[in-house]
PDB file of C-alpha atoms in Angstrom:
ATOM      1  CA  MET A   1     -11.887  12.966  34.666  1.00 64.00           C
ATOM      2  CA  CYS A   2     -13.296  14.635  31.581  1.00 72.00           C
ATOM      3  CA  TYR A   3     -14.106  13.100  28.251  1.00 80.00           C
ATOM      4  CA  GLY A   4     -16.192  13.940  25.222  1.00 85.00           C
ATOM      5  CA  LEU A   5     -18.841  12.349  23.075  1.00 86.00           C
ATOM      6  CA  GLY A   6     -19.018  13.571  19.523  1.00 88.00           C
ATOM      7  CA  CYS A   7     -20.231  12.970  15.998  1.00 88.00           C
ATOM      8  CA  ILE A   8     -18.293  12.974  12.763  1.00 88.00           C
ATOM      9  CA  SER A   9     -19.181  12.221   9.146  1.00 89.00           C
ATOM     10  CA  TYR A  10     -17.440  12.531   5.806  1.00 88.00           C
ATOM     11  CA  GLN A  11     -19.334  15.820   5.308  1.00 85.00           C
ATOM     12  CA  ASP A  12     -18.856  17.614   8.613  1.00 91.00           C
ATOM     13  CA  VAL A  13     -18.496  17.348  12.369  1.00 91.00           C
ATOM     14  CA  GLY A  14     -21.402  17.390  14.790  1.00 92.00           C
ATOM     15  CA  ARG A  15     -21.827  18.386  18.383  1.00 92.00           C
ATOM     16  CA  LEU A  16     -19.230  17.583  21.025  1.00 93.00           C
ATOM     17  CA  VAL A  17     -20.520  17.007  24.554  1.00 94.00           C
ATOM     18  CA  PHE A  18     -18.020  17.211  27.413  1.00 94.00           C
ATOM     19  CA  ILE A  19     -18.642  14.961  30.403  1.00 90.00           C
ATOM     20  CA  LYS A  20     -16.890  15.696  33.670  1.00 89.00           C
ATOM     21  CA  ASN A  21     -18.101  12.806  35.828  1.00 88.00           C
ATOM     22  CA  THR A  22     -19.084   9.185  35.516  1.00 88.00           C
ATOM     23  CA  ILE A  23     -22.566   8.897  34.014  1.00 90.00           C
ATOM     24  CA  THR A  24     -25.319   6.289  34.031  1.00 92.00           C
ATOM     25  CA  GLY A  25     -27.194   4.752  31.135  1.00 92.00           C
ATOM     26  CA  ALA A  26     -30.075   7.149  31.809  1.00 94.00           C
ATOM     27  CA  ALA A  27     -27.732  10.156  31.655  1.00 93.00           C
ATOM     28  CA  TYR A  28     -26.199   8.816  28.430  1.00 93.00           C
ATOM     29  CA  GLU A  29     -29.708   8.444  27.002  1.00 95.00           C
ATOM     30  CA  GLN A  30     -30.392  12.130  27.694  1.00 96.00           C
ATOM     31  CA  ILE A  31     -27.180  13.078  25.896  1.00 94.00           C
ATOM     32  CA  LEU A  32     -28.302  11.051  22.883  1.00 95.00           C
ATOM     33  CA  VAL A  33     -31.817  12.512  23.008  1.00 96.00           C
ATOM     34  CA  LYS A  34     -30.473  16.069  23.032  1.00 96.00           C
ATOM     35  CA  ASN A  35     -27.655  15.643  20.521  1.00 95.00           C
ATOM     36  CA  LEU A  36     -27.718  12.601  18.224  1.00 94.00           C
ATOM     37  CA  ARG A  37     -30.381  13.436  15.628  1.00 94.00           C
ATOM     38  CA  GLN A  38     -29.702  17.142  16.012  1.00 94.00           C
ATOM     39  CA  SER A  39     -26.075  16.550  15.018  1.00 94.00           C
ATOM     40  CA  ALA A  40     -27.178  14.477  12.039  1.00 93.00           C
ATOM     41  CA  ASN A  41     -29.536  17.267  10.955  1.00 93.00           C
ATOM     42  CA  GLU A  42     -26.850  19.931  11.381  1.00 93.00           C
ATOM     43  CA  MET A  43     -24.441  17.845   9.283  1.00 93.00           C
ATOM     44  CA  GLY A  44     -27.107  17.361   6.614  1.00 92.00           C
ATOM     45  CA  ILE A  45     -27.265  13.574   6.826  1.00 92.00           C
ATOM     46  CA  ASP A  46     -30.403  11.455   6.886  1.00 90.00           C
ATOM     47  CA  SER A  47     -29.001   8.161   8.114  1.00 91.00           C
ATOM     48  CA  PHE A  48     -26.155   7.232  10.411  1.00 92.00           C
ATOM     49  CA  ILE A  49     -24.663   4.405  12.443  1.00 92.00           C
ATOM     50  CA  LEU A  50     -24.133   4.780  16.183  1.00 92.00           C
ATOM     51  CA  ILE A  51     -20.974   3.144  17.521  1.00 90.00           C
ATOM     52  CA  ILE A  52     -21.642   1.348  20.805  1.00 87.00           C
ATOM     53  CA  TYR A  53     -18.596   0.662  22.962  1.00 83.00           C
ATOM     54  CA  ASN A  54     -18.506  -2.235  25.398  1.00 84.00           C
ATOM     55  CA  ASP A  55     -19.219   0.078  28.333  1.00 85.00           C
ATOM     56  CA  PRO A  56     -22.038  -0.444  30.855  1.00 88.00           C
ATOM     57  CA  LYS A  57     -23.716   2.870  30.043  1.00 87.00           C
ATOM     58  CA  HIS A  58     -23.675   2.047  26.309  1.00 86.00           C
ATOM     59  CA  THR A  59     -25.002  -1.478  26.783  1.00 88.00           C
ATOM     60  CA  SER A  60     -27.567  -0.820  29.521  1.00 92.00           C
ATOM     61  CA  GLY A  61     -31.171  -1.865  29.071  1.00 93.00           C
ATOM     62  CA  VAL A  62     -32.235   1.792  28.963  1.00 94.00           C
ATOM     63  CA  ILE A  63     -29.981   2.431  25.970  1.00 93.00           C
ATOM     64  CA  LYS A  64     -30.862  -0.810  24.184  1.00 94.00           C
ATOM     65  CA  ASP A  65     -34.576  -0.022  24.552  1.00 96.00           C
ATOM     66  CA  TRP A  66     -34.088   3.564  23.331  1.00 95.00           C
ATOM     67  CA  ILE A  67     -32.040   2.462  20.300  1.00 95.00           C
ATOM     68  CA  ASP A  68     -34.655  -0.167  19.423  1.00 96.00           C
ATOM     69  CA  ALA A  69     -37.520   2.315  19.800  1.00 97.00           C
ATOM     70  CA  LYS A  70     -35.761   4.891  17.596  1.00 95.00           C
ATOM     71  CA  GLU A  71     -34.679   2.212  15.071  1.00 95.00           C
ATOM     72  CA  ILE A  72     -31.069   3.391  15.102  1.00 94.00           C
ATOM     73  CA  ASP A  73     -28.448   1.292  13.325  1.00 95.00           C
ATOM     74  CA  ILE A  74     -25.533   0.400  15.589  1.00 92.00           C
ATOM     75  CA  LEU A  75     -21.977  -0.829  15.167  1.00 90.00           C
ATOM     76  CA  PRO A  76     -20.733  -2.741  18.211  1.00 81.00           C
ATOM     77  CA  TRP A  77     -17.143  -1.830  19.045  1.00 81.00           C
ATOM     78  CA  SER A  78     -15.064  -3.599  21.674  1.00 73.00           C
ATOM     79  CA  ALA A  79     -12.708  -0.883  22.849  1.00 61.00           C
TER      80      ALA A  79
END
């Protein structure tokens, strides 16, 4: 299995991270740490909304705590 996590805005596209295996909430957090704000900066945007799918790694306590600490706006999405 391989899937990607990416960023897109009306101005540009951000980083695309390919994931080859199942990941945990902690691994997802590291992907966000390394890519989320950096993508926003590269696209020239100051604010953004993170879409959170109804997936255990997206809804884990680690991710909820990180999002709260970073004061990131989210849009829940039941995919």
